[in-house]
């Protein structure tokens, strides 16, 4: 029986992964072993076969006993331990949610509904490092797969509306604490029908700018605000998040000639769903009905939302999508720019298809169960 070591299973992405695996009855047919960077020896979680003691995630020999390692521990851990394991001769499968190895030549970015073929080729070639993609990239590809598969995409501009979860668990808490601070400051005036709205606005603006809201995680208020900067600066003016859009999309698709992907990545006050407003330059003027059919038929999760207000409010918002695997695509229409210019809006759960689900499915693929 194959052994699978889980590292970082208590963090946000790791918890979502373990929860999904429990719900889908995945914990069978292999031996799960839970690792910890700080609490070796303590009781691990019971995923069906009783709880076993946690093993030390810094112990290369213990890790090397595993046939497969699944890490949600983050990039620093990967950078530290992965080279040591490989240097020690470990030949197991490393399945990772962090970005550290993504662009390495012998690592595969996994999003199997989109690139199962590349995954199979890599497995056949004996590659052993499989990494989940950047969340915005994975969510965009799940939504637009039909157009990419049909060779209809000349370029994409993606303007993102990224949730707090993409920045981390602390950031989600900070967002809600900021909301609480603003609500406390404005409650009396907001609830008084006779109050002056400009007075309410003055109080909220003052609160946003007086330094009293918690901003350790984001560096600025996100509640009642937005932050048009995600990750670090690249030399050409893009942020690293914007840079990932093009390199990861093309790596996942295995394009011979790179398809340009660019846009601005913006953090907004959603909890765990990333949204994107897309401009797609089509390679030719295809009727909208054909575009809709291609998008809707590409995979089991993409859902077409009619370009109507009621349907949009009901199904094309972070709140509607949160906690689910659906990838709604709506606001779909040809633009006034010309028949080859398509616009669409798409939303997806950043922790599911954006992080844990491709990793979970890759584990099932390696185990021969998907
Ligand atoms: N980098 C993404 C974000 C999340 O900051 O939203 C992970 O892909």
Short mmCIF file of C-alpha atoms and ligand atoms in Angstrom, two decimals, residues 97 99 102 133-137 162-168 230-231 241 244 248 267 274 350 354-355, ligand 1:
data_model
loop_
_atom_site.label_atom_id
_atom_site.label_comp_id
_atom_site.label_asym_id
_atom_site.label_seq_id
_atom_site.Cartn_x
_atom_site.Cartn_y
_atom_site.Cartn_z
CA UNK A 97 0.32 23.89 -3.41
CA UNK A 99 4.55 28.38 -6.08
CA UNK A 102 6.13 25.91 -10.51
CA UNK A 133 -1.08 26.77 -10.23
CA UNK A 134 -1.59 30.35 -9.21
CA UNK A 135 -5.21 30.75 -8.20
CA UNK A 136 -6.19 33.46 -10.68
CA UNK A 137 -4.59 31.50 -13.50
CA UNK A 162 -8.89 39.05 -5.66
CA UNK A 163 -10.12 38.02 -2.26
CA UNK A 164 -8.42 38.36 1.10
CA UNK A 165 -7.86 34.59 1.32
CA UNK A 166 -5.27 34.74 -1.47
CA UNK A 167 -3.11 36.81 0.84
CA UNK A 168 -3.51 34.41 3.77
CA UNK A 230 -0.60 42.02 -5.24
CA UNK A 231 2.78 40.44 -4.47
CA UNK A 241 0.94 38.18 -9.61
CA UNK A 244 2.35 34.76 -13.28
CA UNK A 248 1.73 29.97 -15.84
CA UNK A 267 -7.18 42.99 -3.96
CA UNK A 274 -11.38 35.63 -6.81
CA UNK A 350 -9.70 30.65 -4.42
CA UNK A 354 -7.71 28.05 -6.86
CA UNK A 355 -5.60 25.94 -4.50
N1 LIG B 1 -1.28 34.93 -5.10
C1 LIG B 1 -2.69 34.81 -4.95
C2 LIG B 1 -3.26 35.98 -4.24
C3 LIG B 1 -3.09 33.58 -4.23
O1 LIG B 1 -2.51 36.74 -3.65
O2 LIG B 1 -4.47 36.16 -4.28
C4 LIG B 1 -2.44 32.30 -4.54
O3 LIG B 1 -2.36 31.93 -5.87
#
